[in-house]
Tab-separated table of C-alpha atoms in Angstrom:
chain	number	residue	atom	x	y	z
A	1	GLN	CA	14.025	-24.180	29.891
A	2	GLY	CA	10.900	-26.190	29.075
A	3	HIS	CA	8.999	-27.000	32.265
A	4	SER	CA	11.932	-26.553	34.663
A	5	SER	CA	10.844	-25.200	38.018
A	6	PRO	CA	11.794	-21.662	39.077
A	7	ARG	CA	13.984	-23.175	41.826
A	8	ARG	CA	16.101	-25.047	39.281
A	9	ALA	CA	16.383	-21.903	37.197
A	10	VAL	CA	17.585	-19.900	40.164
A	11	ARG	CA	20.146	-22.557	41.061
A	12	PHE	CA	21.478	-22.408	37.531
A	13	LEU	CA	21.786	-18.645	37.622
A	14	PHE	CA	23.220	-18.527	41.116
A	15	PRO	CA	25.223	-21.771	41.771
A	16	LYS	CA	26.343	-22.258	45.309
A	17	SER	CA	30.027	-22.399	46.180
A	18	PRO	CA	31.679	-24.011	49.193
A	19	SER	CA	31.908	-20.651	50.924
A	20	GLN	CA	28.194	-20.079	50.338
A	21	SER	CA	26.916	-23.515	51.307
A	22	LYS	CA	26.282	-22.616	54.941
A	23	ALA	CA	24.721	-19.241	54.229
A	24	MET	CA	20.981	-18.816	54.648
A	25	PRO	CA	19.169	-17.935	51.415
A	26	SER	CA	16.998	-14.872	51.052
A	27	LYS	CA	13.580	-16.329	50.455
A	28	VAL	CA	12.121	-12.954	49.554
A	29	GLY	CA	14.912	-12.327	47.069
A	30	VAL	CA	14.445	-15.645	45.321
A	31	ALA	CA	10.684	-15.163	45.201
A	32	LEU	CA	11.061	-11.697	43.729
A	33	ALA	CA	13.531	-13.003	41.177
A	34	THR	CA	11.078	-15.618	40.056
A	35	ALA	CA	8.157	-13.208	40.009
A	36	GLY	CA	10.182	-10.633	38.131
A	37	ALA	CA	11.445	-13.108	35.568
A	38	TYR	CA	7.929	-14.446	35.098
A	39	ALA	CA	6.509	-10.944	34.637
A	40	ALA	CA	9.267	-9.995	32.210
A	41	ALA	CA	8.701	-13.117	30.149
A	42	GLN	CA	4.985	-12.453	29.977
A	43	ALA	CA	5.607	-8.856	28.957
A	44	PHE	CA	7.911	-9.867	26.108
A	45	LEU	CA	5.696	-12.698	24.885
A	46	ALA	CA	2.452	-10.760	25.085
A	47	PRO	CA	3.068	-7.004	25.501
A	48	GLY	CA	0.215	-5.167	27.119
A	49	VAL	CA	-1.518	-8.379	28.239
A	50	THR	CA	-1.591	-9.029	31.970
A	51	ALA	CA	-1.147	-12.712	32.676
A	52	PRO	CA	-3.588	-14.169	35.211
A	53	VAL	CA	-2.205	-15.680	38.389
A	54	THR	CA	-3.112	-19.350	38.192
A	55	PRO	CA	-2.700	-22.098	40.782
A	56	SER	CA	0.330	-23.237	38.812
A	57	THR	CA	1.846	-19.778	39.053
A	58	GLY	CA	1.287	-19.664	42.779
A	59	ARG	CA	2.798	-23.104	43.220
A	60	HIS	CA	5.914	-22.023	41.340
A	61	LEU	CA	6.245	-18.982	43.565
A	62	ARG	CA	5.827	-21.069	46.745
A	63	GLN	CA	8.455	-23.484	45.480
A	64	ALA	CA	10.764	-20.532	44.909
A	65	THR	CA	10.448	-19.375	48.488
A	66	GLU	CA	11.554	-22.788	49.679
A	67	ALA	CA	14.889	-22.629	47.885
A	68	SER	CA	17.669	-23.276	50.368
A	69	SER	CA	20.836	-23.663	48.379
A	70	ALA	CA	21.605	-20.074	47.405
A	71	ALA	CA	23.822	-17.827	49.447
A	72	SER	CA	22.621	-14.648	51.048
A	73	CYS	CA	24.564	-12.694	48.461
A	74	ALA	CA	22.475	-14.435	45.838
A	75	GLY	CA	19.497	-12.883	47.551
A	76	ALA	CA	20.752	-9.441	46.668
A	77	GLY	CA	21.281	-10.494	43.073
A	78	ALA	CA	17.857	-12.033	43.024
A	79	LEU	CA	16.333	-8.848	44.333
A	80	ALA	CA	17.993	-6.923	41.507
A	81	MET	CA	16.802	-9.418	38.944
A	82	GLY	CA	13.289	-9.356	40.312
A	83	ALA	CA	13.174	-5.597	40.329
A	84	ALA	CA	14.500	-5.488	36.785
A	85	GLY	CA	11.912	-8.005	35.650
A	86	VAL	CA	9.061	-6.094	37.233
A	87	ALA	CA	10.428	-2.874	35.718
A	88	VAL	CA	10.555	-4.437	32.247
A	89	ALA	CA	6.985	-5.650	32.585
A	90	ALA	CA	5.803	-2.222	33.720
A	91	ASN	CA	7.662	-0.529	30.883
A	92	GLN	CA	6.104	-2.870	28.319
A	93	LYS	CA	2.670	-1.965	29.654
A	94	ARG	CA	3.467	1.748	29.371
A	95	VAL	CA	4.672	1.283	25.778
A	96	SER	CA	1.531	-0.670	24.964
A	97	ARG	CA	-0.654	2.083	26.410
A	98	ARG	CA	1.214	4.717	24.380
A	99	CYS	CA	0.717	2.651	21.202
A	100	GLN	CA	-2.979	2.372	21.962
A	101	VAL	CA	-3.205	6.149	22.377
A	102	VAL	CA	-1.463	6.692	19.010
A	103	ARG	CA	-3.742	4.212	17.254
A	104	GLN	CA	-6.798	5.841	18.804
A	105	ALA	CA	-5.653	9.321	17.746
A	106	VAL	CA	-5.138	8.133	14.161
A	107	ALA	CA	-8.505	6.404	14.093
A	108	GLU	CA	-10.275	9.504	15.397
A	109	LYS	CA	-8.842	11.861	12.761
A	110	VAL	CA	-11.687	13.454	10.821
A	111	PHE	CA	-11.413	15.154	7.442
A	112	THR	CA	-13.191	18.505	7.253
A	113	LYS	CA	-13.727	18.531	3.476
A	114	MET	CA	-14.143	14.862	2.597
A	115	PRO	CA	-17.419	12.901	2.809
A	116	ALA	CA	-17.964	11.589	6.350
A	117	SER	CA	-17.489	7.980	5.223
A	118	VAL	CA	-13.893	8.623	4.119
A	119	LYS	CA	-11.320	7.977	6.857
A	120	PRO	CA	-7.509	7.768	6.996
A	121	GLY	CA	-6.174	4.482	5.689
A	122	VAL	CA	-7.371	2.128	2.962
A	123	VAL	CA	-10.754	3.157	1.537
A	124	THR	CA	-13.205	0.532	0.242
A	125	GLY	CA	-16.872	0.026	-0.575
A	126	GLN	CA	-19.241	2.952	-0.177
A	127	ALA	CA	-16.465	5.154	1.196
A	128	LEU	CA	-14.543	4.628	-2.056
A	129	VAL	CA	-17.605	5.479	-4.144
A	130	ASP	CA	-18.140	8.619	-2.045
A	131	LEU	CA	-14.489	9.603	-2.503
A	132	LEU	CA	-14.603	9.200	-6.296
A	133	ASN	CA	-17.891	11.122	-6.521
A	134	TYR	CA	-16.386	13.871	-4.371
A	135	ALA	CA	-13.449	14.090	-6.783
A	136	LYS	CA	-15.746	14.241	-9.801
A	137	GLU	CA	-18.009	16.901	-8.280
A	138	ASN	CA	-15.059	19.050	-7.239
A	139	GLU	CA	-13.133	18.477	-10.477
A	140	PHE	CA	-9.892	16.997	-9.263
A	141	ALA	CA	-8.298	13.634	-9.991
A	142	ILE	CA	-6.458	11.181	-7.764
A	143	PRO	CA	-2.995	10.009	-8.890
A	144	GLY	CA	-2.806	6.257	-9.477
A	145	VAL	CA	0.868	5.453	-8.920
A	146	ASN	CA	2.534	2.183	-9.872
A	147	VAL	CA	4.724	0.758	-7.106
A	148	VAL	CA	7.224	-2.095	-6.979
A	149	SER	CA	8.470	-2.051	-3.382
A	150	SER	CA	7.601	-0.924	0.130
A	151	SER	CA	9.924	2.007	-0.514
A	152	SER	CA	7.910	3.293	-3.478
A	153	VAL	CA	4.677	2.615	-1.565
A	154	ASN	CA	5.893	4.821	1.266
A	155	ALA	CA	6.936	7.571	-1.158
A	156	CYS	CA	3.366	7.659	-2.498
A	157	MET	CA	1.829	8.096	0.921
A	158	GLU	CA	4.474	10.637	1.908
A	159	ALA	CA	3.522	12.724	-1.124
A	160	ALA	CA	-0.185	12.464	-0.278
A	161	LYS	CA	0.522	13.592	3.263
A	162	LYS	CA	2.497	16.597	1.999
A	163	ALA	CA	-0.139	17.513	-0.582
A	164	GLY	CA	-3.140	16.955	1.661
A	165	GLY	CA	-4.964	14.723	-0.795
A	166	PRO	CA	-5.904	11.094	-1.428
A	167	VAL	CA	-3.680	8.719	-3.393
A	168	MET	CA	-4.087	5.420	-5.232
A	169	VAL	CA	-1.338	2.836	-4.689
A	170	THR	CA	-1.255	0.512	-7.699
A	171	PHE	CA	0.355	-2.916	-7.997
A	172	SER	CA	0.910	-4.471	-11.419
A	173	ARG	CA	1.333	-8.192	-11.990
A	174	GLY	CA	5.053	-7.694	-12.632
A	175	GLY	CA	5.342	-5.437	-9.602
A	176	GLY	CA	3.764	-8.129	-7.467
A	177	GLN	CA	6.230	-10.723	-8.701
A	178	PHE	CA	9.127	-8.364	-7.982
A	179	LEU	CA	7.880	-7.902	-4.426
A	180	ALA	CA	7.818	-11.667	-3.908
A	181	GLY	CA	11.325	-11.975	-5.363
A	182	LYS	CA	12.327	-12.867	-8.901
A	183	ALA	CA	13.706	-16.199	-7.712
A	184	ALA	CA	10.406	-17.229	-6.104
A	185	ASP	CA	8.427	-20.054	-7.746
A	186	ASN	CA	5.842	-18.427	-10.003
A	187	THR	CA	4.018	-21.566	-11.099
A	188	ASP	CA	0.364	-20.642	-11.703
A	189	ASP	CA	1.224	-17.021	-10.898
A	190	ALA	CA	1.973	-17.982	-7.281
A	191	ALA	CA	4.697	-15.353	-6.836
A	192	CYS	CA	2.692	-12.656	-8.631
A	193	ILE	CA	-0.256	-13.293	-6.318
A	194	ALA	CA	1.777	-13.634	-3.121
A	195	GLY	CA	3.823	-10.495	-3.801
A	196	THR	CA	0.773	-8.382	-4.603
A	197	VAL	CA	-1.024	-9.591	-1.475
A	198	ALA	CA	2.088	-8.936	0.613
A	199	GLY	CA	2.265	-5.402	-0.761
A	200	ALA	CA	-1.404	-4.860	0.036
A	201	LEU	CA	-0.893	-6.013	3.614
A	202	HIS	CA	2.015	-3.585	3.978
A	203	VAL	CA	-0.222	-0.741	2.817
A	204	ARG	CA	-2.907	-1.887	5.241
A	205	GLN	CA	-0.476	-1.754	8.164
A	206	VAL	CA	0.978	1.706	7.557
A	207	ALA	CA	-1.572	3.743	5.573
A	208	LYS	CA	-3.375	5.185	8.610
A	209	LEU	CA	-0.082	6.482	9.969
A	210	TYR	CA	0.115	8.930	7.064
A	211	GLY	CA	-3.342	10.335	7.835
A	212	VAL	CA	-4.613	10.202	4.240
A	213	PRO	CA	-7.176	8.143	2.296
A	214	VAL	CA	-5.463	5.426	0.252
A	215	ILE	CA	-7.054	3.461	-2.592
A	216	LEU	CA	-5.473	0.011	-2.882
A	217	HIS	CA	-5.620	-0.927	-6.558
A	218	THR	CA	-4.156	-3.333	-9.134
A	219	ASP	CA	-3.286	-2.448	-12.718
A	220	HIS	CA	-3.791	-3.893	-16.211
A	221	CYS	CA	-4.887	-7.523	-16.278
A	222	GLN	CA	-5.299	-8.992	-19.734
A	223	LYS	CA	-7.177	-12.231	-20.424
A	224	SER	CA	-4.110	-14.480	-20.206
A	225	TRP	CA	-3.379	-13.086	-16.730
A	226	LEU	CA	-6.767	-13.899	-15.207
A	227	PRO	CA	-5.284	-16.528	-12.817
A	228	TRP	CA	-3.492	-13.623	-11.092
A	229	PHE	CA	-6.757	-11.688	-10.951
A	230	ASP	CA	-8.611	-14.687	-9.529
A	231	GLY	CA	-5.986	-15.135	-6.822
A	232	LEU	CA	-6.328	-11.521	-5.731
A	233	ILE	CA	-10.113	-11.708	-5.532
A	234	GLU	CA	-9.825	-14.876	-3.455
A	235	ALA	CA	-7.522	-13.005	-1.081
A	236	SER	CA	-10.108	-10.224	-0.760
A	237	GLU	CA	-12.897	-12.737	-0.195
A	238	GLU	CA	-10.953	-14.314	2.668
A	239	TYR	CA	-10.155	-10.881	4.103
A	240	PHE	CA	-13.822	-9.885	3.815
A	241	GLU	CA	-14.942	-12.884	5.838
A	242	LYS	CA	-12.702	-11.849	8.720
A	243	ASN	CA	-12.872	-8.043	8.500
A	244	GLY	CA	-16.105	-7.112	6.734
A	245	GLU	CA	-14.303	-5.393	3.863
A	246	PRO	CA	-12.089	-6.535	0.966
A	247	LEU	CA	-8.301	-6.537	1.170
A	248	PHE	CA	-8.081	-4.361	-1.957
A	249	SER	CA	-10.193	-1.359	-2.900
A	250	SER	CA	-10.414	-2.098	-6.622
A	251	HIS	CA	-8.998	-4.072	-9.525
A	252	MET	CA	-8.556	-3.343	-13.230
A	253	LEU	CA	-9.448	-5.661	-16.079
A	254	ASP	CA	-7.855	-4.753	-19.409
A	255	LEU	CA	-9.694	-6.814	-22.020
A	256	SER	CA	-9.355	-4.170	-24.713
A	257	GLU	CA	-7.700	-6.697	-27.040
A	258	GLU	CA	-10.866	-8.833	-26.967
A	259	SER	CA	-14.038	-8.108	-28.894
A	260	LEU	CA	-16.331	-5.521	-27.314
A	261	GLU	CA	-18.899	-8.235	-26.584
A	262	ASP	CA	-16.396	-10.495	-24.820
A	263	ASN	CA	-14.884	-7.562	-22.961
A	264	ILE	CA	-18.253	-6.544	-21.537
A	265	ALA	CA	-19.381	-10.116	-20.796
A	266	ILE	CA	-16.237	-11.020	-18.859
A	267	CYS	CA	-16.295	-7.726	-16.949
A	268	LYS	CA	-19.930	-8.331	-16.005
A	269	LYS	CA	-19.117	-11.838	-14.751
A	270	TYR	CA	-16.312	-10.547	-12.539
A	271	LEU	CA	-18.253	-7.516	-11.308
A	272	GLU	CA	-21.049	-9.804	-10.118
A	273	ARG	CA	-18.519	-11.637	-7.974
A	274	MET	CA	-16.706	-8.495	-6.826
A	275	ALA	CA	-19.925	-6.682	-5.883
A	276	LYS	CA	-20.608	-9.250	-3.163
A	277	ILE	CA	-17.558	-8.044	-1.237
A	278	ASN	CA	-17.701	-4.345	-2.200
A	279	LEU	CA	-14.805	-4.401	-4.683
A	280	LEU	CA	-14.842	-1.786	-7.431
A	281	LEU	CA	-13.965	-2.744	-11.016
A	282	GLU	CA	-12.011	-0.602	-13.463
A	283	MET	CA	-12.423	-1.691	-17.070
A	284	GLU	CA	-10.756	-0.528	-20.275
A	285	LEU	CA	-12.211	0.350	-23.656
A	286	GLY	CA	-10.022	1.002	-26.662
A	287	VAL	CA	-6.277	0.633	-26.374
A	288	THR	CA	-3.667	2.650	-24.517
A	289	GLY	CA	-0.681	2.932	-26.821
A	290	GLY	CA	2.985	2.450	-25.954
A	291	GLU	CA	4.466	-0.197	-23.669
A	292	GLU	CA	4.203	-0.786	-19.923
A	293	ASP	CA	5.024	-3.731	-17.693
A	294	GLY	CA	4.771	-6.443	-20.332
A	295	VAL	CA	1.851	-4.927	-22.279
A	296	ASP	CA	3.142	-3.710	-25.656
A	297	ASN	CA	0.797	-1.679	-27.889
A	298	THR	CA	3.438	0.324	-29.711
A	299	ASP	CA	2.280	-0.835	-33.158
A	300	VAL	CA	-1.479	-0.757	-32.596
A	301	ASP	CA	-3.788	0.744	-35.224
A	302	SER	CA	-4.245	4.408	-34.258
A	303	SER	CA	-8.028	4.131	-34.711
A	304	ARG	CA	-8.150	1.857	-31.662
A	305	LEU	CA	-6.691	4.632	-29.506
A	306	TYR	CA	-10.052	6.453	-29.558
A	307	THR	CA	-13.221	5.103	-27.928
A	308	GLN	CA	-16.681	5.867	-29.307
A	309	PRO	CA	-19.537	7.083	-27.042
A	310	GLU	CA	-21.738	4.172	-28.149
A	311	GLU	CA	-19.169	1.701	-26.806
A	312	VAL	CA	-19.083	3.374	-23.407
A	313	TRP	CA	-22.886	3.320	-23.311
A	314	GLN	CA	-22.941	-0.440	-23.872
A	315	VAL	CA	-20.568	-0.877	-20.947
A	316	TYR	CA	-22.489	1.502	-18.713
A	317	GLU	CA	-25.842	-0.082	-19.471
A	318	THR	CA	-24.603	-3.613	-18.755
A	319	LEU	CA	-22.501	-3.004	-15.661
A	320	SER	CA	-25.016	-0.632	-14.045
A	321	ALA	CA	-27.481	-3.514	-13.948
A	322	VAL	CA	-25.240	-5.527	-11.598
A	323	PRO	CA	-26.611	-5.272	-8.024
A	324	ASN	CA	-24.236	-3.289	-5.802
A	325	GLY	CA	-21.827	-3.089	-8.751
A	326	ASN	CA	-19.465	-0.120	-8.882
A	327	PHE	CA	-17.110	0.563	-11.764
A	328	THR	CA	-14.983	3.110	-13.570
A	329	VAL	CA	-14.143	3.253	-17.273
A	330	ALA	CA	-10.731	3.750	-18.862
A	331	ALA	CA	-11.930	5.016	-22.219
A	332	ALA	CA	-9.130	5.606	-24.713
A	333	PHE	CA	-8.806	9.119	-26.106
A	334	GLY	CA	-5.340	8.875	-27.638
A	335	ASN	CA	-3.529	7.857	-24.444
A	336	VAL	CA	-0.034	6.405	-24.705
A	337	HIS	CA	2.126	4.843	-21.979
A	338	GLY	CA	5.559	6.370	-21.583
A	339	VAL	CA	7.056	9.725	-22.533
A	340	TYR	CA	7.461	10.807	-26.134
A	341	ALA	CA	8.646	13.848	-28.023
A	342	PRO	CA	6.064	16.630	-28.477
A	343	GLY	CA	3.721	16.006	-31.381
A	344	ASN	CA	3.882	12.205	-31.226
A	345	VAL	CA	0.844	11.895	-28.939
A	346	SER	CA	-2.532	13.355	-29.899
A	347	LEU	CA	-4.893	13.367	-26.929
A	348	LYS	CA	-8.542	14.185	-27.576
A	349	PRO	CA	-10.273	14.658	-24.206
A	350	VAL	CA	-13.276	16.054	-26.060
A	351	ILE	CA	-14.222	12.399	-26.623
A	352	LEU	CA	-14.935	12.115	-22.900
A	353	HIS	CA	-17.060	15.266	-22.906
A	354	ASN	CA	-19.087	14.005	-25.867
A	355	THR	CA	-19.525	10.626	-24.208
A	356	GLN	CA	-20.928	12.170	-21.022
A	357	LYS	CA	-23.470	14.136	-23.057
A	358	PHE	CA	-24.420	11.030	-25.043
A	359	ILE	CA	-25.023	8.893	-21.928
A	360	LYS	CA	-26.851	11.687	-20.105
A	361	GLU	CA	-29.303	11.830	-22.996
A	362	LYS	CA	-29.678	8.041	-22.956
A	363	LEU	CA	-30.391	8.038	-19.227
A	364	GLY	CA	-32.422	11.217	-19.140
A	365	CYS	CA	-30.661	12.074	-15.876
A	366	ASP	CA	-29.781	15.393	-14.267
A	367	SER	CA	-26.088	14.656	-13.842
A	368	ASP	CA	-23.819	16.098	-16.507
A	369	LYS	CA	-21.195	13.442	-15.718
A	370	PRO	CA	-22.855	10.065	-15.105
A	371	VAL	CA	-19.638	8.136	-15.909
A	372	SER	CA	-16.515	8.051	-13.745
A	373	PHE	CA	-13.581	8.001	-16.174
A	374	VAL	CA	-9.943	7.175	-15.519
A	375	PHE	CA	-6.983	8.488	-17.493
A	376	HIS	CA	-4.240	6.060	-18.526
A	377	GLY	CA	-0.906	7.032	-20.043
A	378	GLY	CA	-0.776	10.340	-18.200
A	379	SER	CA	3.005	10.771	-18.043
A	380	GLY	CA	4.188	13.607	-20.271
A	381	SER	CA	0.666	14.895	-21.030
A	382	SER	CA	0.109	18.626	-21.308
A	383	LEU	CA	-1.482	20.381	-18.337
A	384	GLU	CA	-4.207	21.711	-20.640
A	385	ASP	CA	-5.226	18.204	-21.734
A	386	ILE	CA	-5.109	16.898	-18.172
A	387	ARG	CA	-7.348	19.638	-16.821
A	388	TYR	CA	-9.810	19.359	-19.710
A	389	ALA	CA	-10.083	15.604	-19.143
A	390	ILE	CA	-10.770	16.183	-15.441
A	391	GLU	CA	-13.608	18.530	-16.368
A	392	ALA	CA	-15.116	15.613	-18.291
A	393	GLY	CA	-15.327	13.390	-15.212
A	394	VAL	CA	-11.844	11.865	-14.918
A	395	VAL	CA	-11.386	10.909	-11.257
A	396	LYS	CA	-7.999	9.187	-11.479
A	397	MET	CA	-4.910	9.516	-13.638
A	398	ASN	CA	-2.221	6.840	-13.830
A	399	ILE	CA	1.395	7.834	-13.378
A	400	ASP	CA	4.377	5.530	-13.620
A	401	THR	CA	7.045	6.687	-16.067
A	402	ASP	CA	7.620	10.050	-14.385
A	403	THR	CA	7.755	8.619	-10.869
A	404	GLN	CA	10.122	5.857	-11.987
A	405	TRP	CA	12.453	8.465	-13.423
A	406	SER	CA	12.289	10.643	-10.318
A	407	TYR	CA	13.087	7.698	-8.032
A	408	TRP	CA	16.106	6.817	-10.156
A	409	SER	CA	17.154	10.477	-10.241
A	410	GLY	CA	17.234	10.575	-6.453
A	411	ILE	CA	19.534	7.550	-6.312
A	412	ARG	CA	21.735	8.920	-9.075
A	413	GLU	CA	22.082	12.296	-7.372
A	414	PHE	CA	22.989	10.612	-4.086
A	415	GLU	CA	25.743	8.640	-5.801
A	416	LYS	CA	27.052	11.763	-7.488
A	417	LYS	CA	27.088	13.755	-4.242
A	418	TYR	CA	28.876	11.050	-2.238
A	419	HIS	CA	30.810	9.387	-5.035
A	420	ASP	CA	34.150	9.504	-3.214
A	421	TYR	CA	32.561	7.893	-0.158
A	422	LEU	CA	31.095	5.010	-2.140
A	423	GLN	CA	34.192	3.497	-3.736
A	424	LYS	CA	35.349	1.326	-0.853
A	425	GLN	CA	34.338	0.387	2.672
A	426	ILE	CA	37.149	2.275	4.418
A	427	GLY	CA	38.847	5.445	3.249
A	428	ASN	CA	37.379	8.683	1.900
A	429	PRO	CA	38.396	12.345	1.455
A	430	GLU	CA	38.210	12.791	5.224
A	431	GLY	CA	40.875	10.168	5.893
A	432	GLU	CA	42.261	6.811	4.788
A	433	GLU	CA	40.870	5.077	7.854
A	434	LYS	CA	37.433	6.701	7.818
A	435	PRO	CA	34.601	4.137	7.404
A	436	ASN	CA	31.939	4.668	4.738
A	437	LYS	CA	29.160	2.467	6.067
A	438	LYS	CA	26.706	5.308	6.625
A	439	TYR	CA	26.996	6.179	2.935
A	440	TYR	CA	26.634	2.738	1.349
A	441	ASP	CA	23.871	1.680	3.751
A	442	PRO	CA	21.067	0.963	1.191
A	443	ARG	CA	18.625	3.047	3.198
A	444	MET	CA	20.579	6.189	2.370
A	445	SER	CA	20.318	5.995	-1.424
A	446	LEU	CA	16.807	4.530	-1.328
A	447	ARG	CA	15.640	7.347	0.902
A	448	SER	CA	17.015	9.818	-1.605
A	449	GLY	CA	14.940	8.062	-4.255
A	450	GLU	CA	11.834	8.226	-2.081
A	451	GLU	CA	12.245	11.947	-1.515
A	452	LYS	CA	12.604	12.697	-5.230
A	453	MET	CA	9.650	10.468	-6.094
A	454	ALA	CA	7.497	12.127	-3.418
A	455	ASP	CA	8.430	15.594	-4.705
A	456	ARG	CA	7.517	14.630	-8.276
A	457	LEU	CA	4.242	13.147	-7.119
A	458	VAL	CA	3.326	16.308	-5.223
A	459	LYS	CA	3.826	18.207	-8.506
A	460	CYS	CA	1.557	15.685	-10.215
A	461	MET	CA	-1.077	16.224	-7.540
A	462	GLU	CA	-0.869	19.950	-8.188
A	463	ASP	CA	-1.528	19.300	-11.878
A	464	LEU	CA	-4.514	17.126	-10.924
A	465	LYS	CA	-5.788	19.766	-8.461
A	466	CYS	CA	-5.517	17.151	-5.731
A	467	ILE	CA	-4.030	19.569	-3.199
A	468	ASP	CA	-5.583	20.450	0.173
A	469	ARG	CA	-8.621	18.250	-0.403
A	470	LEU	CA	-8.923	16.637	3.027
């Protein structure tokens, strides 16, 4: 312990007895024990890093060879310990080399269909712009999935891996707070910020392992929630200083309840800041009906559910003037959060088509789709409306309600299948003394939820034509 010499350590491990006191110690054995223990400790503390032999190290080894109180039988034990220590160190090095090979293989994966800038893992900056343009040109949309845990995050990336397409992992303010823990102090949105950042770091660590492009995004932020938004940008600014890219790929500002002038002005102010670290902004025009994660627009005037082309042009003209600024527009065309009975939602994707024509004429450009649109309130929409909206330049569609239901369905089905094994810790149809731990282990039911959510998301990606796009 502490700065105790190797000789003292060996004496502690191998105390001499009266019958051993006259025996000659094995100097080689004690030295090997010390060397092995030292190597093992270094391997555990810093796997894959070879510790230099310093004068202090050599002195410790010399001191070890001078030990004279251990019996010759201790020498055999010391030899075993030394050999084991050296073996542990060697094994740690082998494991480290294998990990390096895996990381290198992941990093070298190249997509054959995607733009060259798009790699596995979190996509930011120009690579993100290239990915969204690729989606628009090839008329498919990326699912933007709301997540509330590492489990739902993993289900998203599992689905993307199965489908062979990119995915957007989306954290809401409430989702971020849930990740931090509902009992955590949320003064000044501290828990909301910390949880969202923690979720982002989880995505950063595992995304490459799924071999797909992942957009790391945050959802609706109204004006009263701007402290949360500010905290997330600060986190990306700090990450940018160390890594040359932002922590997140993009953020959404939902200022649709403000006047058009204030909405545009605030978005411009934030985009100027975000552009400096290659963060993309998603902004909203009009109102998405229904209720989601604390935003309730169930009683909104129906006229506000439909955006006018002139409004989109004002946004486009202002935000395009921001140097290095990149943005998408969530223009309302009758969208409603949640699932409703047929006939209660009237989507009009033609609004997006008309808007593209209007702005193309204003710009006098060759592109038929100068604006990158996003589609909110996609759950329960008809396939015809979804596909027609994609043809108008929609590059991302939000999905939450359907994936929430599928996750719950997986857990419910697991409980139904193993109901008789989930009523007590011991005792089931196989016997009164049979343990049930492997059934009530939370990973079992949660995994069932992940699988159902991933399956539903693959179906969504089929609807969005986001299959085999890598």
